[in-house]
XYZ file of C-alpha atoms in Angstrom:
707
model
C 29.253 34.171 19.805
C 27.887 36.609 17.406
C 24.013 35.493 16.796
C 21.459 36.006 19.535
C 19.190 33.444 20.869
C 15.599 33.208 19.454
C 16.422 35.490 16.516
C 15.546 35.297 12.775
C 18.574 35.686 10.345
C 17.359 38.721 8.288
C 19.634 38.858 5.304
C 20.448 42.244 4.062
C 19.066 43.108 0.504
C 17.214 40.082 0.309
C 13.312 39.532 -0.040
C 12.771 35.878 0.803
C 9.437 35.880 -0.720
C 11.055 36.566 -4.271
C 13.676 34.054 -3.599
C 11.382 31.250 -2.719
C 9.520 32.162 -6.222
C 13.106 32.470 -8.338
C 14.118 29.236 -6.854
C 11.370 26.805 -7.922
C 10.594 23.379 -6.148
C 12.676 20.448 -7.586
C 10.698 18.084 -9.422
C 12.938 15.462 -7.296
C 10.880 14.669 -4.121
C 14.088 13.217 -2.197
C 16.173 16.616 -3.437
C 16.277 17.821 0.180
C 17.142 14.409 1.461
C 19.888 14.676 -1.038
C 20.811 18.356 -0.065
C 21.249 17.225 3.303
C 23.172 13.978 2.854
C 25.739 16.295 0.736
C 26.082 18.999 3.606
C 27.130 15.682 5.761
C 29.622 14.685 3.028
C 30.930 17.962 3.087
C 31.119 18.627 6.801
C 33.097 15.371 7.142
C 35.478 16.437 4.454
C 36.246 19.728 6.330
C 36.577 17.893 9.557
C 39.061 15.315 7.921
C 41.242 18.373 6.475
C 41.641 19.120 10.261
C 41.883 15.945 12.146
C 44.005 13.309 12.689
C 43.901 10.355 10.622
C 42.053 7.949 13.286
C 39.251 10.373 12.242
C 36.221 8.393 10.614
C 33.599 10.085 9.365
C 30.065 8.698 10.058
C 26.359 9.080 8.632
C 23.087 8.024 10.422
C 19.896 8.314 8.779
C 16.758 7.185 10.587
C 13.276 7.455 8.961
C 10.362 7.560 10.948
C 6.989 6.450 10.046
C 3.405 5.315 11.590
C 0.938 2.503 11.386
C -2.208 3.146 9.291
C -5.202 1.383 8.931
C -3.471 -0.722 6.352
C -1.418 -3.299 7.426
C 0.836 -3.546 4.629
C 1.646 0.410 4.258
C 2.963 2.875 6.994
C 2.773 6.672 6.801
C 5.524 9.096 6.730
C 6.475 11.000 10.341
C 9.935 12.391 10.079
C 13.619 12.102 8.586
C 16.661 12.630 10.629
C 20.260 12.646 9.154
C 23.507 12.847 11.634
C 26.951 13.058 10.744
C 29.919 13.623 13.068
C 31.325 16.482 10.777
C 32.543 19.966 11.460
C 29.466 21.109 12.945
C 27.988 24.702 12.349
C 30.678 26.766 13.723
C 30.748 30.428 13.326
C 32.055 30.177 9.942
C 30.107 27.303 8.609
C 26.885 28.932 10.016
C 27.221 32.189 8.308
C 28.047 30.205 5.207
C 24.750 28.554 5.475
C 22.850 31.807 6.062
C 24.689 33.646 3.148
C 22.538 33.167 0.059
C 24.712 32.292 -3.200
C 27.747 31.704 -1.077
C 30.596 30.468 -3.423
C 33.141 30.049 -0.863
C 32.499 26.509 0.214
C 35.087 24.837 -2.115
C 32.353 22.430 -3.231
C 31.213 24.040 -6.265
C 27.895 24.765 -4.405
C 25.677 27.568 -5.218
C 24.261 27.930 -1.103
C 20.594 27.561 -2.149
C 20.028 23.828 -1.482
C 18.401 25.369 1.971
C 15.602 26.875 -0.316
C 14.618 22.854 -1.054
C 14.018 22.323 2.884
C 11.661 24.896 3.321
C 9.785 23.878 -0.549
C 9.018 20.318 1.052
C 8.870 20.364 4.887
C 7.349 22.403 7.439
C 10.333 22.542 9.517
C 13.800 21.463 9.554
C 15.578 21.615 12.830
C 19.494 21.629 12.863
C 21.368 20.485 16.366
C 25.155 20.917 15.876
C 27.860 20.339 18.717
C 31.142 22.204 17.344
C 34.636 23.349 18.568
C 35.735 26.950 18.796
C 38.739 28.216 20.602
C 39.274 24.957 22.323
C 35.622 25.320 23.943
C 32.712 23.158 22.707
C 29.105 24.762 21.935
C 25.845 23.356 20.890
C 23.822 25.477 18.423
C 20.361 24.939 17.366
C 18.290 26.830 14.618
C 15.304 25.904 12.568
C 14.636 26.407 8.742
C 10.893 27.263 7.590
C 8.815 29.385 5.248
C 5.582 29.331 7.548
C 3.897 32.617 7.835
C 5.905 33.505 11.213
C 9.057 33.101 9.362
C 8.479 35.330 5.857
C 6.683 38.199 7.801
C 9.909 38.848 9.247
C 11.849 38.384 5.804
C 13.860 35.186 7.113
C 13.488 31.623 6.786
C 15.945 31.032 9.519
C 14.820 30.982 13.297
C 18.570 31.149 15.449
C 17.180 29.381 18.560
C 20.284 28.971 20.639
C 24.002 28.681 20.881
C 25.717 27.992 24.504
C 28.732 26.218 25.796
C 28.095 22.595 26.070
C 30.057 19.729 28.028
C 29.272 17.463 24.951
C 32.501 16.921 22.880
C 30.700 14.822 20.086
C 31.250 16.981 17.295
C 28.287 16.878 14.375
C 25.016 17.778 13.196
C 21.697 16.501 13.244
C 19.242 17.975 11.027
C 15.415 16.590 11.268
C 12.676 17.001 8.446
C 9.142 17.510 9.800
C 5.766 18.601 8.497
C 6.042 16.908 5.121
C 4.541 19.570 2.332
C 4.798 17.351 -0.662
C 1.486 16.890 -1.874
C 2.590 13.388 -3.386
C 3.540 11.974 -0.374
C 4.027 8.182 -1.827
C 7.483 8.507 -2.190
C 8.060 9.087 1.172
C 5.084 7.185 2.442
C 6.775 4.102 0.517
C 10.229 5.129 1.654
C 12.419 3.025 3.952
C 15.788 1.809 4.454
C 16.127 -0.079 1.587
C 14.449 2.454 -1.106
C 16.656 5.035 0.360
C 19.745 3.229 0.035
C 18.974 2.720 -3.530
C 18.356 6.152 -4.036
C 21.564 7.324 -2.406
C 23.703 4.725 -4.467
C 22.000 6.010 -7.579
C 22.369 9.605 -6.953
C 26.356 9.369 -5.461
C 27.756 6.588 -7.292
C 30.288 8.517 -8.748
C 31.113 10.275 -5.571
C 31.273 6.921 -4.069
C 33.738 5.028 -6.405
C 36.097 8.027 -6.169
C 36.130 8.038 -2.359
C 35.392 4.520 -1.826
C 38.693 4.163 0.246
C 37.729 6.972 2.590
C 34.094 6.390 2.569
C 31.992 7.386 5.942
C 30.285 4.649 7.586
C 26.690 5.258 6.448
C 23.551 3.823 8.104
C 19.931 3.662 7.455
C 17.533 3.036 9.902
C 13.556 2.263 9.633
C 11.641 2.692 12.526
C 7.684 2.113 12.747
C 5.830 3.504 16.018
C 9.152 4.138 17.498
C 10.373 0.194 16.732
C 13.480 -0.375 14.777
C 11.629 -2.348 11.525
C 14.848 -2.821 9.599
C 18.636 -1.299 9.032
C 20.753 -1.073 6.096
C 24.417 0.487 5.416
C 26.435 1.814 2.548
C 29.748 0.343 2.061
C 32.303 -0.349 -0.801
C 30.790 -3.718 -1.806
C 27.263 -2.322 -2.551
C 28.322 -0.020 -5.854
C 30.596 -1.609 -8.932
C 33.943 -1.075 -9.742
C 34.564 1.503 -12.663
C 35.167 -0.737 -15.688
C 36.805 1.879 -17.865
C 37.594 5.566 -17.921
C 38.356 7.546 -20.886
C 38.438 11.240 -21.355
C 37.342 12.828 -24.030
C 38.077 16.669 -25.368
C 35.343 18.623 -27.066
C 35.495 21.955 -28.611
C 33.316 24.977 -28.005
C 31.104 26.225 -30.501
C 29.599 29.723 -31.444
C 27.177 31.103 -33.405
C 27.843 32.857 -36.488
C 27.060 36.923 -36.661
C 24.252 36.578 -39.046
C 22.750 33.630 -36.796
C 22.625 31.253 -39.322
C 25.414 28.890 -38.697
C 27.672 27.286 -36.082
C 31.724 27.519 -36.373
C 33.793 25.326 -33.858
C 36.521 26.825 -31.762
C 39.975 25.670 -31.267
C 39.176 26.138 -27.483
C 38.465 22.573 -25.906
C 37.255 21.376 -22.641
C 38.034 17.951 -21.252
C 35.239 15.520 -19.931
C 36.097 12.088 -18.077
C 33.658 9.059 -19.134
C 33.605 6.266 -16.608
C 31.874 3.185 -17.453
C 30.239 0.617 -15.259
C 29.771 -2.995 -16.790
C 27.164 -4.809 -14.364
C 25.545 -7.761 -13.850
C 22.300 -7.141 -15.115
C 20.598 -8.410 -12.022
C 21.985 -5.615 -10.312
C 21.388 -3.108 -12.769
C 18.003 -2.398 -13.754
C 18.737 -0.470 -17.125
C 21.347 0.752 -19.164
C 22.029 4.234 -18.831
C 23.898 7.508 -19.641
C 24.165 9.979 -16.883
C 25.828 13.480 -16.539
C 27.565 14.226 -13.131
C 27.675 17.672 -11.741
C 29.622 18.287 -8.415
C 29.687 14.646 -7.536
C 26.142 13.632 -7.958
C 24.355 12.110 -10.823
C 21.986 14.504 -12.897
C 18.583 12.511 -13.221
C 17.220 14.536 -16.202
C 19.468 15.307 -18.369
C 19.062 15.717 -21.954
C 21.741 13.569 -22.934
C 20.500 9.929 -24.533
C 22.664 6.410 -24.658
C 22.041 5.976 -28.636
C 24.103 2.780 -28.910
C 21.360 0.324 -27.014
C 18.188 0.216 -25.659
C 17.356 0.729 -21.881
C 16.531 -2.587 -21.796
C 18.981 -4.572 -23.618
C 20.924 -7.260 -21.955
C 24.545 -8.103 -23.442
C 25.735 -11.626 -22.381
C 24.544 -11.211 -18.650
C 25.416 -7.350 -18.267
C 24.028 -3.876 -18.229
C 25.931 -0.832 -18.730
C 25.948 2.667 -16.882
C 27.794 5.482 -18.269
C 28.872 8.641 -16.099
C 30.268 11.813 -17.701
C 31.640 14.521 -15.969
C 33.930 17.582 -16.218
C 34.207 21.224 -15.330
C 31.884 22.552 -18.062
C 28.823 20.430 -16.464
C 29.726 21.535 -12.553
C 29.631 25.124 -14.080
C 26.218 25.029 -16.129
C 24.467 23.476 -12.605
C 21.443 25.879 -11.425
C 19.972 27.085 -8.588
C 18.380 23.994 -8.202
C 21.314 21.516 -7.734
C 21.510 18.733 -10.629
C 19.290 21.019 -13.220
C 21.635 22.164 -15.924
C 21.852 24.899 -18.598
C 23.478 23.173 -21.150
C 22.052 24.373 -24.342
C 20.845 22.404 -27.385
C 21.012 23.383 -30.942
C 17.148 23.409 -31.196
C 17.239 26.768 -28.997
C 19.084 28.463 -32.053
C 15.584 29.081 -33.580
C 15.673 32.016 -31.815
C 19.394 32.579 -31.209
C 21.084 35.140 -28.953
C 23.874 36.512 -30.947
C 25.588 38.130 -28.223
C 25.708 34.676 -26.507
C 28.895 33.329 -25.315
C 30.603 30.227 -26.553
C 28.923 26.817 -25.765
C 29.281 22.877 -26.110
C 26.173 22.032 -27.407
C 24.249 18.860 -25.787
C 24.230 17.462 -29.044
C 28.118 17.464 -29.641
C 28.332 16.135 -26.540
C 25.824 13.213 -26.954
C 27.246 12.203 -30.338
C 31.184 12.556 -29.094
C 30.178 9.998 -26.287
C 28.463 7.640 -28.024
C 30.961 7.062 -30.672
C 33.422 7.012 -27.850
C 31.102 3.986 -26.218
C 31.282 2.269 -29.408
C 34.966 2.219 -29.226
C 35.440 1.166 -25.919
C 33.103 -1.538 -25.890
C 32.584 -3.378 -29.732
C 29.762 -5.600 -28.261
C 27.623 -2.437 -27.734
C 28.795 -1.379 -31.490
C 27.345 -5.026 -32.413
C 23.913 -4.335 -30.418
C 23.719 -1.327 -32.076
C 23.809 -2.796 -35.787
C 21.427 -5.419 -34.423
C 18.894 -2.812 -33.774
C 19.143 -1.130 -37.170
C 18.617 -4.625 -38.594
C 15.663 -4.918 -36.769
C 14.418 -1.433 -37.683
C 15.109 -2.932 -41.289
C 12.784 -5.547 -40.656
C 10.144 -3.594 -39.271
C 10.591 -1.047 -42.116
C 10.295 -4.223 -44.630
C 7.019 -5.753 -42.422
C 4.996 -2.449 -42.776
C 6.275 -1.369 -46.391
C 7.665 1.944 -44.656
C 10.239 3.908 -47.326
C 13.736 4.750 -46.635
C 13.239 8.593 -47.608
C 10.641 8.831 -44.707
C 13.137 7.000 -42.376
C 15.791 9.855 -43.135
C 12.934 12.146 -41.970
C 12.827 11.075 -38.636
C 15.053 10.457 -35.462
C 14.794 6.915 -34.220
C 16.332 5.873 -30.884
C 17.320 2.316 -29.855
C 15.097 3.077 -27.012
C 11.904 3.405 -29.236
C 9.781 0.427 -29.275
C 7.657 -0.736 -32.451
C 4.423 1.383 -31.420
C 6.943 4.485 -31.201
C 8.553 3.938 -34.300
C 5.750 3.495 -36.258
C 3.921 6.402 -34.785
C 7.109 8.550 -35.940
C 6.696 6.854 -39.540
C 3.118 7.658 -39.746
C 3.348 10.959 -38.493
C 5.481 11.922 -41.698
C 3.214 10.021 -43.963
C 0.355 11.819 -43.066
C 2.202 15.208 -44.155
C 3.271 13.951 -47.394
C -0.437 12.460 -48.077
C 1.005 9.908 -50.663
C -1.457 8.059 -52.725
C -0.972 4.741 -53.817
C -3.053 2.328 -55.574
C -4.041 -1.125 -53.851
C -5.841 -4.280 -53.895
C -6.584 -6.538 -51.310
C -8.706 -9.247 -52.559
C -6.029 -11.634 -53.139
C -5.260 -12.208 -49.462
C -8.937 -12.852 -48.754
C -8.820 -15.848 -51.605
C -5.681 -17.385 -50.035
C -7.813 -17.593 -46.735
C -9.303 -20.945 -47.717
C -5.817 -22.352 -47.649
C -5.424 -21.716 -43.761
C -5.887 -24.303 -41.303
C -5.668 -23.294 -37.587
C -4.568 -26.373 -36.594
C -1.174 -26.566 -38.519
C 1.997 -25.929 -36.857
C 2.722 -23.240 -39.200
C -0.835 -21.311 -38.936
C 0.758 -18.356 -36.924
C 3.134 -17.461 -39.523
C 0.944 -18.201 -42.355
C -1.488 -15.790 -41.229
C 1.209 -12.950 -40.172
C 2.434 -13.511 -43.990
C -1.137 -12.800 -45.400
C -1.742 -10.077 -42.806
C 1.519 -8.420 -43.714
C 0.927 -8.541 -47.449
C -2.398 -6.897 -46.764
C -0.855 -4.201 -44.856
C 1.412 -3.109 -47.605
C -1.280 -2.829 -50.008
C -3.025 -0.788 -47.884
C -3.175 3.133 -49.232
C -0.299 5.085 -47.263
C -2.957 7.791 -46.771
C -5.006 5.512 -44.801
C -2.277 3.634 -42.680
C -2.873 6.225 -39.519
C -6.195 4.735 -38.991
C -5.571 1.056 -40.479
C -2.590 -0.528 -38.534
C -1.479 -3.764 -39.092
C -3.065 -5.524 -36.159
C -6.591 -4.300 -37.791
C -5.754 -5.823 -40.762
C -4.897 -9.166 -39.220
C -8.074 -8.941 -37.271
C -10.297 -8.348 -40.809
C -8.089 -11.726 -42.096
C -9.489 -13.511 -38.605
C -13.184 -12.634 -38.728
C -12.946 -13.693 -42.482
C -11.535 -17.117 -41.448
C -13.854 -17.607 -38.696
C -16.906 -17.055 -41.090
C -15.532 -19.361 -43.447
C -15.297 -22.047 -40.536
C -18.815 -21.648 -39.813
C -19.807 -22.005 -43.604
C -17.276 -24.993 -43.742
C -15.603 -23.681 -46.731
C -11.699 -24.382 -45.240
C -10.270 -27.210 -47.518
C -9.572 -29.535 -44.438
C -13.087 -29.488 -43.958
C -14.059 -30.596 -47.201
C -11.261 -33.293 -47.650
C -11.581 -35.269 -44.509
C -14.916 -37.443 -43.021
C -13.919 -36.407 -39.444
C -15.403 -33.411 -37.878
C -12.667 -30.791 -37.174
C -14.961 -27.823 -36.467
C -14.668 -27.546 -32.453
C -10.802 -28.059 -32.606
C -10.459 -25.373 -35.633
C -12.547 -22.813 -33.780
C -10.754 -23.222 -30.665
C -7.072 -22.958 -32.069
C -8.413 -19.978 -34.134
C -9.695 -18.263 -30.866
C -6.848 -19.418 -28.592
C -4.488 -22.139 -29.436
C -4.903 -25.471 -27.658
C -2.155 -25.929 -24.841
C -1.263 -22.374 -24.974
C -0.692 -20.286 -22.016
C -0.352 -16.650 -23.715
C -3.408 -14.954 -23.797
C -1.951 -12.140 -25.571
C -1.324 -13.778 -28.942
C -4.651 -15.132 -28.919
C -7.864 -14.095 -30.921
C -10.275 -13.829 -27.538
C -10.613 -10.286 -28.811
C -13.691 -11.604 -30.575
C -15.646 -12.950 -27.598
C -14.380 -9.718 -25.438
C -11.948 -7.011 -26.077
C -10.468 -7.189 -22.296
C -9.845 -11.048 -22.780
C -6.237 -10.984 -24.236
C -4.878 -8.920 -21.133
C -6.102 -11.354 -18.871
C -3.867 -14.315 -17.393
C -4.929 -17.778 -18.777
C -4.412 -20.922 -20.553
C -6.250 -23.355 -23.048
C -6.773 -27.111 -22.858
C -4.684 -27.551 -19.219
C -5.962 -30.151 -16.716
C -7.322 -28.627 -13.471
C -4.478 -30.326 -11.658
C -1.744 -28.753 -13.612
C -2.880 -25.248 -13.796
C -0.376 -22.323 -12.212
C -1.028 -18.639 -11.561
C 1.906 -17.074 -10.931
C 3.928 -19.922 -11.104
C 1.955 -21.370 -8.022
C -0.503 -24.561 -8.814
C -4.364 -23.522 -8.569
C -5.314 -26.704 -6.966
C -4.320 -28.312 -3.543
C -2.028 -31.104 -3.523
C -3.254 -32.580 -0.616
C -7.071 -33.307 0.286
C -9.120 -34.236 3.045
C -10.592 -37.695 2.913
C -13.919 -36.773 1.974
C -12.578 -34.373 -0.641
C -10.356 -37.048 -1.811
C -13.610 -39.701 -2.103
C -15.625 -37.101 -3.955
C -12.919 -36.158 -6.688
C -12.648 -39.804 -7.789
C -15.952 -40.963 -6.871
C -18.340 -42.792 -10.038
C -14.642 -43.862 -11.672
C -13.677 -40.494 -12.318
C -10.734 -38.384 -11.615
C -12.366 -34.763 -11.788
C -9.082 -32.991 -11.649
C -7.805 -34.421 -14.825
C -11.090 -32.770 -16.486
C -9.693 -29.675 -19.168
C -11.673 -26.779 -19.811
C -11.054 -25.543 -22.998
C -10.254 -22.122 -21.626
C -9.586 -20.707 -18.225
C -8.929 -16.901 -17.384
C -7.994 -14.933 -14.484
C -8.726 -11.271 -14.738
C -8.172 -10.309 -11.122
C -7.696 -11.416 -7.577
C -11.327 -13.386 -6.522
C -12.247 -14.118 -10.541
C -12.370 -16.564 -13.183
C -13.700 -16.757 -16.449
C -14.539 -20.190 -17.857
C -15.050 -20.684 -21.889
C -16.359 -24.050 -23.336
C -16.467 -24.566 -27.127
C -18.814 -26.940 -29.176
C -18.947 -28.330 -32.391
C -21.161 -26.627 -34.817
C -23.545 -29.731 -34.844
C -23.810 -29.843 -31.235
C -27.105 -29.257 -29.046
C -25.501 -26.906 -26.591
C -28.214 -27.028 -24.208
C -27.409 -30.800 -23.728
C -23.878 -29.238 -21.867
C -25.240 -26.343 -19.670
C -24.155 -27.738 -16.511
C -20.752 -28.455 -17.576
C -19.140 -24.634 -16.817
C -21.096 -24.969 -13.603
C -19.321 -28.425 -12.712
C -16.100 -26.422 -13.294
C -16.423 -23.377 -11.351
C -17.598 -25.720 -8.385
C -14.456 -27.615 -8.628
C -12.283 -24.391 -8.644
C -14.458 -22.661 -6.041
C -13.671 -25.675 -3.642
C -10.790 -27.401 -4.266
C -8.012 -24.786 -4.839
C -5.711 -23.357 -2.645
C -6.759 -21.052 0.150
C -4.740 -18.527 -1.323
C -6.643 -17.820 -4.151
C -10.399 -18.045 -2.908
C -12.043 -17.534 -6.625
C -15.835 -16.628 -5.692
C -16.581 -14.715 -8.819
C -17.097 -16.786 -12.014
C -18.029 -15.669 -15.501
C -18.919 -18.526 -18.037
C -19.452 -18.770 -21.643
C -20.628 -21.659 -23.542
C -20.308 -21.471 -26.995
C -21.686 -23.369 -29.853
C -23.914 -22.979 -33.402
C -26.326 -25.575 -32.322
C -28.653 -23.144 -30.090
C -32.306 -23.738 -29.721
C -33.516 -21.473 -27.128
C -36.469 -23.359 -26.250
C -34.378 -25.980 -25.207
C -32.134 -24.140 -23.174
C -34.745 -22.419 -21.245
C -36.563 -25.778 -20.997
C -33.610 -27.187 -19.315
C -32.549 -24.174 -17.425
C -35.515 -21.894 -16.653
C -33.332 -19.282 -15.166
C -32.037 -18.005 -18.499
C -33.289 -15.199 -20.206
C -32.922 -14.080 -23.999
C -31.248 -11.083 -25.133
C -33.023 -9.943 -28.240
C -29.876 -7.410 -28.795
C -27.080 -9.525 -30.789
C -29.560 -12.683 -30.084
C -27.539 -14.818 -27.005
C -28.801 -16.198 -23.614
C -28.093 -15.057 -20.447
C -28.349 -16.047 -16.876
C -27.355 -12.778 -14.528
C -26.500 -14.731 -11.410
C -26.352 -18.382 -9.995
C -24.784 -19.624 -6.740
C -21.705 -21.916 -6.681
C -22.353 -23.595 -3.508
C -19.285 -23.761 -1.188
C -18.605 -27.073 0.655
C -16.642 -27.608 3.777
C -16.917 -24.177 4.822
C -16.045 -22.292 2.163
C -18.502 -19.556 1.258
C -20.905 -19.805 -1.728
C -19.764 -18.229 -4.691
C -21.689 -16.784 -7.846
C -21.497 -17.364 -11.995
C -22.892 -15.252 -14.484
C -23.567 -17.207 -17.803
C -24.063 -16.790 -21.302
C -24.807 -19.157 -24.107
C -23.881 -17.439 -27.384
C -23.273 -18.844 -31.081
C -20.330 -18.324 -32.900
C -22.234 -16.105 -35.452
C -23.404 -13.749 -33.125
C -19.765 -13.374 -31.919
C -18.798 -12.355 -35.472
C -21.396 -9.939 -35.782
C -20.576 -8.469 -32.600
C -16.960 -8.212 -33.509
C -17.983 -6.568 -36.879
C -19.733 -3.911 -35.180
C -16.894 -3.090 -33.022
C -14.658 -2.968 -35.985
C -17.313 -1.210 -38.215
C -15.188 2.104 -39.222
C -11.928 0.521 -39.731
C -13.505 -2.311 -41.715
C -15.353 0.063 -44.229
C -12.231 1.887 -45.104
C -11.070 -1.597 -45.937
C -13.862 -2.373 -48.104
C -13.258 0.873 -49.890
C -9.882 -0.281 -50.768
C -11.128 -3.654 -51.994
C -13.442 -1.942 -54.492
């Protein structure tokens, strides 16, 4: 053997400090694992070419983790990839040690091992190979630690000796994780790695399904096998359609001002997968280089959004071709395909190119032709954009100046519009008084209330001058209308309040803030009470016994005899009580909100929220364990001396005029620990003033446009 034991492999004419600086660490944390997996596939392919038909390739991956103080998490220790490929014989080991070796036949650049040293302190290889009818065992270590770099080497050849072991193959173990963000590795198990491999190698797997190696992944914790997965033909979808695409080369003109198409063309292959939506998380278009999916390419799927579901299917499109392979770089999967945007500083002596924009346009047109249902979905996106333009009075001229993707959500589309409009500084006369006058006609109890309010808000938004739209978005206009409506209810100015003897005040106020019977706090106007409340899970006017959190009932379905007796004592059924609003901001916490009519003396209901908190503390499922409560008793009939006379622990806040009780125990029964509750007694008008203060800057701009 030509390599001596315990010697560093020092290449001629190379300086590894410079190479490690030149070849950057991949942004993909699992890149070294992918590099090693690819090496195993290639080693198996080489052995297949010289072995009998009985040979079957195998790859075994072992993830080793350790327990942590958190019983639900583990810490990465090492990862081993074993294969029964050709092994590191003299020829293959020489290739491994030759920087940018192009002779392997797999379009490799020979720089993958650099990612090993970027991510791990050491990568130890043990290999059995056959040479001249004799079996040998080779061991070497790859690292960039000081003792290696001082020798201008990253490989230490430990030994190569004759062996009685005829189990040809290679085992590489990655130790000493250098990754600063180790969350990806600390959460890595057999299931997650299987997903990552299928996503990365789906093109290779599909094209080699009939001769796929046996691939196993095992997850060990503290040396004990926790779970094992395999990758087989059944784990990845079948190719639905294959379509060749020809694209011409382009070249920039001699004056650098134009791009001309050439007669010479390259052929690409578009392969599509039509998959049940539960098995594919998003629609996507990816480039494939050397059989591996490129994660971060500039090509975009323009026809459908990532989340679109068409008749229960999602779509994956893979584009491959020699042109893409040839544009791969030293960091496998990072491509050098030029964009027309780069022509702002053109290289007049550059070679002919196929630009990413031309590839993207032709591929998306081909997708529409292959799948009419996708073309239909694209038209639906266009119609939705037209509705958005109509709602916010966005002009076509602005739309023509921006690029809108089907993946852009409403916020992103509006952001693009407003950026262009801000540059135009357009001035438009506006008047919003009529929108406020029409508030008198609204009734929050009506089934059409939400649509009516939305229509008024849309009219108002259209009237706001364009130069203010960056600051005064549509939802701010809606909030102004809601606050005006709240004031009218408090002043009893609505027609429904004048035309009926029955007092609807509490129902009107309740529905304005959070529609009765609703379970969607995001669509509520609880921001009037607290901006955060619209983001919490919650329900309005639901019986305690019917409340569910994440599909699980909050209250127990079976009770001890004493619990059952109490809940139905004195002729009551306490679990059929209906709190006005319950919110659950996070584990262990509950917000209780009660509304009172405008003419009710609120002090007569001070213990109502306490009772609800007691029921929730003591009779809910053990999984929830709600211990911290926040209560809000809201009304207009608040006499501070009445409140303090009934419950002396309340205090008066002189800023914004409300009363609060900092903390009160919520007694736990039958072995449950005590909880605590913070409570406020606050008027609707105080809430109105709070909301006005929070929106003061925006509302001043609205007022300026009303004058």
